[in-house]
Short mmCIF file of C-alpha atoms in Angstrom, two decimals:
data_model
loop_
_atom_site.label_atom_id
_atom_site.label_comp_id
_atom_site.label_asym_id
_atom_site.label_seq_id
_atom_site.Cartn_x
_atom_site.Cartn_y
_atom_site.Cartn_z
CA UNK U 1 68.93 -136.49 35.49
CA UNK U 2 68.32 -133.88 38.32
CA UNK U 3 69.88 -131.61 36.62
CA UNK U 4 67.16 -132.01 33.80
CA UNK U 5 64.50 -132.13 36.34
CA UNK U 6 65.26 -128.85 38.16
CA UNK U 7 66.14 -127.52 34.29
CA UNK U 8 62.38 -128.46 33.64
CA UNK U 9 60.98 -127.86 36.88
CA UNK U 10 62.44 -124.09 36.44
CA UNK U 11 61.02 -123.89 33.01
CA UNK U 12 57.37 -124.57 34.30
CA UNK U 13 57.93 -122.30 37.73
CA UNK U 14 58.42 -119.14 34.63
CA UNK U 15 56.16 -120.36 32.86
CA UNK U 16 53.36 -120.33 35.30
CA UNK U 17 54.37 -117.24 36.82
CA UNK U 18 53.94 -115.54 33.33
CA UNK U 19 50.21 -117.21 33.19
CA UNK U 20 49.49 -116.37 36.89
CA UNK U 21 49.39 -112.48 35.85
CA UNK U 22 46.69 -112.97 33.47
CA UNK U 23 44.76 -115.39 35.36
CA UNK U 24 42.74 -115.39 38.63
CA UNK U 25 44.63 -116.51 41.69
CA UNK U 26 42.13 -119.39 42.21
CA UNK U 27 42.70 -121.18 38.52
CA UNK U 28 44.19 -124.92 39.30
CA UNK U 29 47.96 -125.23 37.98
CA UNK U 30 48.83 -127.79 35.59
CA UNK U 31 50.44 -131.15 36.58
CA UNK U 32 54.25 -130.47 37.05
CA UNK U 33 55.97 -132.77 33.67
CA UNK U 34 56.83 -136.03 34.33
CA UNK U 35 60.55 -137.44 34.73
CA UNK U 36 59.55 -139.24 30.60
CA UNK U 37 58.43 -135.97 29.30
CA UNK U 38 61.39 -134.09 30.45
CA UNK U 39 64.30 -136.89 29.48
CA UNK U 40 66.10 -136.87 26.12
CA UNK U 41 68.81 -138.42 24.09
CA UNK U 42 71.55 -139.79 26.11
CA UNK U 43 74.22 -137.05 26.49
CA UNK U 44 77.37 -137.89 25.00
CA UNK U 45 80.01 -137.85 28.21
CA UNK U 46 81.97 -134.90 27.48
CA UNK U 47 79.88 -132.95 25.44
CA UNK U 48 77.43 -130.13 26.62
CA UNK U 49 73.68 -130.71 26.19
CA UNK U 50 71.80 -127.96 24.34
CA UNK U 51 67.76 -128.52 26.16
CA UNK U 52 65.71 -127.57 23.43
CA UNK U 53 62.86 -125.26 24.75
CA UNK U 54 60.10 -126.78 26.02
CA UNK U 55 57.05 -125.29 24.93
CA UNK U 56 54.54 -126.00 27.82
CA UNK U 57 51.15 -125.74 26.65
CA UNK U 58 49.41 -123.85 29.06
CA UNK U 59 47.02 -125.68 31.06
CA UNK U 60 43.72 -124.51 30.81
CA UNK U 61 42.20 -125.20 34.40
CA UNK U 62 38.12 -125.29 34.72
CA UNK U 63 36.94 -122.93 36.68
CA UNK U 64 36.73 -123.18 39.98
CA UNK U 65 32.81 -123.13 41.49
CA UNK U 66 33.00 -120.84 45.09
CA UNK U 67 29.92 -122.55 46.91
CA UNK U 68 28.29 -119.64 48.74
CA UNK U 69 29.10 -120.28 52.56
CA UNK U 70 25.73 -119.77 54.64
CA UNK U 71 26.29 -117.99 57.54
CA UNK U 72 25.46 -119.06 60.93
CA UNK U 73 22.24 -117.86 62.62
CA UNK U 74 23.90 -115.00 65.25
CA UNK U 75 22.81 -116.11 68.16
CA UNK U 76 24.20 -112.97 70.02
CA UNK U 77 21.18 -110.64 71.94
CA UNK U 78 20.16 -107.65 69.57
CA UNK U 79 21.85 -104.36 71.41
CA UNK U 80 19.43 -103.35 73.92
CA UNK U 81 16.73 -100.65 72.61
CA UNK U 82 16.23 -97.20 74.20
CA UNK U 83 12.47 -96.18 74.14
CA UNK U 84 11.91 -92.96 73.60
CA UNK U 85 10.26 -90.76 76.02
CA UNK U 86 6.32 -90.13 76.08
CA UNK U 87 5.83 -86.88 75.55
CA UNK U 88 2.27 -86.13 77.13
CA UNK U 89 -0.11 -84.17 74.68
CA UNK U 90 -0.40 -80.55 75.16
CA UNK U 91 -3.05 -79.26 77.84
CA UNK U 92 -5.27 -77.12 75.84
CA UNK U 93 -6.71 -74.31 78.22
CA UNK U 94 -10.24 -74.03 78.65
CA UNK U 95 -11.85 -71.45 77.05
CA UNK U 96 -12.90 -68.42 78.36
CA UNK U 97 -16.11 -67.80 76.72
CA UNK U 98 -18.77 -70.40 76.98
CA UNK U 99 -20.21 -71.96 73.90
CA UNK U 100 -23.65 -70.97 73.69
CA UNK U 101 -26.04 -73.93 74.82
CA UNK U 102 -29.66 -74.18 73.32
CA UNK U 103 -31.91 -74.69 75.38
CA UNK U 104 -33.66 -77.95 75.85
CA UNK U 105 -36.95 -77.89 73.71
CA UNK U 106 -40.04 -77.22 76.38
CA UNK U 107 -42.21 -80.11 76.61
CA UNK U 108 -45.83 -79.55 75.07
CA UNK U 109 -48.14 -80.73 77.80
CA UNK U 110 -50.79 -83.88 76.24
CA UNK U 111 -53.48 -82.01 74.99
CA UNK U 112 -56.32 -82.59 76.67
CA UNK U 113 -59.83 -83.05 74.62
CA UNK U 114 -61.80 -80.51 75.05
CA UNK U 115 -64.60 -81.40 77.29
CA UNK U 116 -67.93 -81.56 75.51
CA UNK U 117 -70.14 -79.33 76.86
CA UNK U 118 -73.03 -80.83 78.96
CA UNK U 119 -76.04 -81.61 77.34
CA UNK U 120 -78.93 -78.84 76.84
CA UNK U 121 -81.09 -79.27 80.21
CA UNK U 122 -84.26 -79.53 79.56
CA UNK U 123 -86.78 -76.54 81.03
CA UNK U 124 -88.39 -77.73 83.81
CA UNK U 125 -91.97 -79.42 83.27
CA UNK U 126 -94.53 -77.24 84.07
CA UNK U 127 -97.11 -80.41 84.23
CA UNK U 128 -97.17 -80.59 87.71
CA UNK U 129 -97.31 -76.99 88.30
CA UNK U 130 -99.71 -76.36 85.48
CA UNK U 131 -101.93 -78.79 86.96
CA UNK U 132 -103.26 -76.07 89.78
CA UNK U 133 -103.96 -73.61 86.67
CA UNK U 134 -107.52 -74.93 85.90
CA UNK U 135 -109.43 -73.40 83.38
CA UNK U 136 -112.67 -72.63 84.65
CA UNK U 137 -115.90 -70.28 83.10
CA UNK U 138 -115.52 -67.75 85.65
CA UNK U 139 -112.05 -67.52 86.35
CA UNK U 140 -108.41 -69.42 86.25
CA UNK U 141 -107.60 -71.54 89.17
CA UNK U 142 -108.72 -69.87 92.25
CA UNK U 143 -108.83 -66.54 90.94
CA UNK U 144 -112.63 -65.16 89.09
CA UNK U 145 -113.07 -62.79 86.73
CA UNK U 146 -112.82 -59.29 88.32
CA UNK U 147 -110.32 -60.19 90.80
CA UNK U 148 -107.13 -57.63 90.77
CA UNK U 149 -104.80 -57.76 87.98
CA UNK U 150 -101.09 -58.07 90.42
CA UNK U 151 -103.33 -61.06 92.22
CA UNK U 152 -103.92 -62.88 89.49
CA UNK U 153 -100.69 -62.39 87.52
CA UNK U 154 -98.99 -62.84 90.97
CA UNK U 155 -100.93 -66.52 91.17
CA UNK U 156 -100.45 -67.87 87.76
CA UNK U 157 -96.64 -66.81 88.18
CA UNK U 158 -96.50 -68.63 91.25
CA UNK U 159 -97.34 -72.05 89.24
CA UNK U 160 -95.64 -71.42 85.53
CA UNK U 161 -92.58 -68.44 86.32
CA UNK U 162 -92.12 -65.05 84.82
CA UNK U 163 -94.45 -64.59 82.19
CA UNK U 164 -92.84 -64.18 78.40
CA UNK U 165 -94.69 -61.35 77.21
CA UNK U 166 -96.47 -58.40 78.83
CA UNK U 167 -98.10 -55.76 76.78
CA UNK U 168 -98.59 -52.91 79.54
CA UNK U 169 -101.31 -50.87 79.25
CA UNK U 170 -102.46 -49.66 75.38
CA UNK U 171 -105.60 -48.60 73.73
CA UNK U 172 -107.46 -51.86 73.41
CA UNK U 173 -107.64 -50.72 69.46
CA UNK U 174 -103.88 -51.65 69.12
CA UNK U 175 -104.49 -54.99 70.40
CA UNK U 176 -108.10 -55.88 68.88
CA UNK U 177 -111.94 -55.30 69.49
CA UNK U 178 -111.44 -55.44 73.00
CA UNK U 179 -114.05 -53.72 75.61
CA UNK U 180 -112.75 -50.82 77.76
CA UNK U 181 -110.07 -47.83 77.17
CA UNK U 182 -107.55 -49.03 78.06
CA UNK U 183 -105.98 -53.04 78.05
CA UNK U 184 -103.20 -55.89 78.95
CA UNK U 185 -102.42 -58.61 77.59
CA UNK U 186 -99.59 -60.77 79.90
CA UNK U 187 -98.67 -64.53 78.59
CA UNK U 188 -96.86 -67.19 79.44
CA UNK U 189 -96.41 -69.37 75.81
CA UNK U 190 -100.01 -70.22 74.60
CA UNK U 191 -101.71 -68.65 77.95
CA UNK U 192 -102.79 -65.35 78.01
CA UNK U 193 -104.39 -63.18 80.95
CA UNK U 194 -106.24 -60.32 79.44
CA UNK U 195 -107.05 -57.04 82.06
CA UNK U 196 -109.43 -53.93 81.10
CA UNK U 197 -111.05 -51.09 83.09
CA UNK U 198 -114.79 -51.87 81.54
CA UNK U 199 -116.29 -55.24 81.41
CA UNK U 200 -118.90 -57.53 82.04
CA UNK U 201 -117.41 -58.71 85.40
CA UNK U 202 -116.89 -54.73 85.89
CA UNK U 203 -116.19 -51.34 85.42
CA UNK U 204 -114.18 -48.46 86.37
CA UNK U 205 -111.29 -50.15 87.64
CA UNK U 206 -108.38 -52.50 86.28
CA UNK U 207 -109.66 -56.10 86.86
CA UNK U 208 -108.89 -59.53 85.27
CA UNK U 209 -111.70 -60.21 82.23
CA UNK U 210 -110.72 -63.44 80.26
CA UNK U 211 -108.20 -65.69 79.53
CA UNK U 212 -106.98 -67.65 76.17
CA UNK U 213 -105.12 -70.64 75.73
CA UNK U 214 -104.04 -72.21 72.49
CA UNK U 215 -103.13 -70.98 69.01
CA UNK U 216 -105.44 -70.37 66.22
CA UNK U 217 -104.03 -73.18 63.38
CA UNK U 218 -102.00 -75.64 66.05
CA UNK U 219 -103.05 -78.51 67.37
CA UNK U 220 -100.27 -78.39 70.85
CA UNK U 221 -99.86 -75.53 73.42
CA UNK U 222 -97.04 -74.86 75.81
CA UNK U 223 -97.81 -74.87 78.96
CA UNK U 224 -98.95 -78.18 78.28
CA UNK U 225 -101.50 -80.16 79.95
CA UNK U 226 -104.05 -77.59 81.10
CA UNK U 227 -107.53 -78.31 81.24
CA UNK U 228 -111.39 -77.43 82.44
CA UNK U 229 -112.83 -79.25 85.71
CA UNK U 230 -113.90 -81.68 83.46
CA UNK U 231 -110.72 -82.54 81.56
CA UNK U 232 -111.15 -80.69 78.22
CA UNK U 233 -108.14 -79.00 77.09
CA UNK U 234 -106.13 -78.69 73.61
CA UNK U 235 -106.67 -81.98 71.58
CA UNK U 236 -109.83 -83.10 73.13
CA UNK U 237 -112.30 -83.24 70.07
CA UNK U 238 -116.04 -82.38 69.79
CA UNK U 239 -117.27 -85.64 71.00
CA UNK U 240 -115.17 -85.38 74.18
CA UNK U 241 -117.08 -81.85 74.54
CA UNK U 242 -120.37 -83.47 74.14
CA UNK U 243 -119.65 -86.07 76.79
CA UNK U 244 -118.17 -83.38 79.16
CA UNK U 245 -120.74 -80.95 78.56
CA UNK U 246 -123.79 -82.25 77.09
CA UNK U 247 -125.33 -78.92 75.94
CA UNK U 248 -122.51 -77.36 74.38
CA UNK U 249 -122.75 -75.18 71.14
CA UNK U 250 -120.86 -76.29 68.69
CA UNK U 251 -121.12 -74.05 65.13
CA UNK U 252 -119.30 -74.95 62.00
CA UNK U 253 -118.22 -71.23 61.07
CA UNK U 254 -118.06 -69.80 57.62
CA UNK U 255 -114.74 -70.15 55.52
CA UNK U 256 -112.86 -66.94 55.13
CA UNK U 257 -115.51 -65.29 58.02
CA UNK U 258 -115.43 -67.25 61.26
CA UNK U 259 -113.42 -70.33 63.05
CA UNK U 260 -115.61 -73.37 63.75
CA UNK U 261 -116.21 -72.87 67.64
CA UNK U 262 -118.33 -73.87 70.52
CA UNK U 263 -119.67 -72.64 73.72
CA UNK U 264 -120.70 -74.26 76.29
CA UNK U 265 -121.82 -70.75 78.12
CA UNK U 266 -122.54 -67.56 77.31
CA UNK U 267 -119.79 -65.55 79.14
CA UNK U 268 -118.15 -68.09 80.37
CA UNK U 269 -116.37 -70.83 78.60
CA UNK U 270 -115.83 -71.32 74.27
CA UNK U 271 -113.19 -71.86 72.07
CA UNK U 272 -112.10 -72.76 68.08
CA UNK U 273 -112.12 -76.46 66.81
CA UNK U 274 -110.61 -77.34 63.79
CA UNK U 275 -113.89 -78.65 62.58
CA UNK U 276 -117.01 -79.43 63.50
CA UNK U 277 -117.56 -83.19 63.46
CA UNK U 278 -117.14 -85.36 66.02
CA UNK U 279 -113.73 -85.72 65.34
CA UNK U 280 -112.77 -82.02 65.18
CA UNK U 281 -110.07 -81.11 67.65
CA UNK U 282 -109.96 -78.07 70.03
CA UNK U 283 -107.43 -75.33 69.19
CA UNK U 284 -108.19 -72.70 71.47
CA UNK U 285 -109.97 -72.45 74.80
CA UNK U 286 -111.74 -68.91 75.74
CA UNK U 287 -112.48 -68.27 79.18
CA UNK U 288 -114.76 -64.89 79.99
CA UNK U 289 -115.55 -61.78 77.42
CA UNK U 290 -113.80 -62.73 74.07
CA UNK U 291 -111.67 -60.04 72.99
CA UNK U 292 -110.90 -61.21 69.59
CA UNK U 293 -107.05 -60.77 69.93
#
């Protein structure tokens, strides 16, 4: 019976050594054969037992599943790490030549507005002034007909200023019909002194003859304001010349010939109206000879 047995057992020990070279090392060997599966026929005693050969059908093991093994967390310290040395950035050298700089833009001061220029000043009024030049028949303030020319110029300057026009001495023919050889006109605006060397206030000399103030077509006169005595100057009309002087001349002229006029004295004092109704207005006042200029 052991005999058997170990005959078997040897059997399957070839046997699965001939399968273990083809197959992995981890396939499962079959069951060793049972004591039934290896027993026979009773042996005769005394006669040798032939074992048939036992085909073993090979034992087909399923495959074996390797579970993946998870490894352990390490829990040893990461080898220590070596930082590497800072290496400081290069030191660039300054350079040698200095970048040119602009300049800072100059500031433009505020502009300042221009100042406006003062306002015209106006000429001085010669009222008050004008007021001491009174316009008499024989003479012009306090200065008659035949007084020296430099006194009189010198006293009517003293009241209005440099006079604006002086004619010097000319042939009275250049000016007008005036009487004399030789004759000056000097004015200050609408007044005019008039000078000869033959008159009726005299003769062989240079003397102060007449005056004139106004102009022939205008209504106003600068110097303003001067007047007779009696308060007749440019703009008083024929009825104020009535009431002033109640004998006055007063002629209506001829048109294209002769200026309305009056006269309130031969010789002495006349002038031009614009008409000669009550309501006509004195242009010009004549004081001594008329010269006609």
């Amino acid at each position: 019976m052991n005999a058997r047995r170990h005959v078997a057992v040897a059997a399957a020990l070839l046997l699965l050594t001939a399968c273990s070279q083809e197959r992995d090392a981890d396939d499962t060997l079959a069951p060793l054969p049972t004591d039934s599966a290896v027993s026979g026929p009773s042996s005769v005693p005394g006669t040798a037992a032939t074992v048939p050969p036992t085909s073993a059908a090979p034992s087909t093991a399923p495959p074996t599943s390797v579970t993946p093994s998870t490894a352990a967390p390490t829990t040893s310290q990461p080898p220590p790490t070596t930082a590497a040395p800072t290496v400081p950035p290069p030191t660039v050298p300054p350079l040698t030549t200095p970048l040119p700089t602009t300049p800072p833009p100059t500031p433009t001061p505020p502009t300042t507005p221009p100042t406006p220029p003062p306002p015209p000043t106006a000429p001085p009024s010669t009222e008050p002034a004008a007021s001491a030049i009174v316009l008499r028949s024989n003479g012009i303030a306090d200065i008659d007909f035949g007084a020296d020319p430099d006194s009189a110029i010198a006293t009517v300057q003293a009241a209005l200023g440099n006079p604006s026009d002086d004619s010097g001495w000319v042939d009275p023919f250049t000016i007008s019909a005036c009487p004399g050889t030789e004759y000056r006109r000097v004015s200050w605006g609408a007044l005019s002194l008039q000078f000869s060397d033959v008159t009726s206030a005299a003769e062989g000399r240079r003397h102060f003859f007449g005056y004139e103030y106004g102009l022939v077509g205008q209504t106003d006169a600068e110097p303003a304001g001067l007047t007779t005595p009696e308060g007749i100057g440019i703009r008083s009309t024929v009825a104020d010349l009535r009431q002033a002087y109640p004998d006055v001349g007063v002629a209506p002229g001829e048109e294209g010939v002769s200026s309305p006029a009056f006269e309130v004295t031969e010789g002495g004092l006349a002038g031009l109206l614009t008409d000669a109704s009550d309501d006509g207005i004195v242009m010009v006042l004549v004081g001594g000879d008329f010269c006609g200029g």
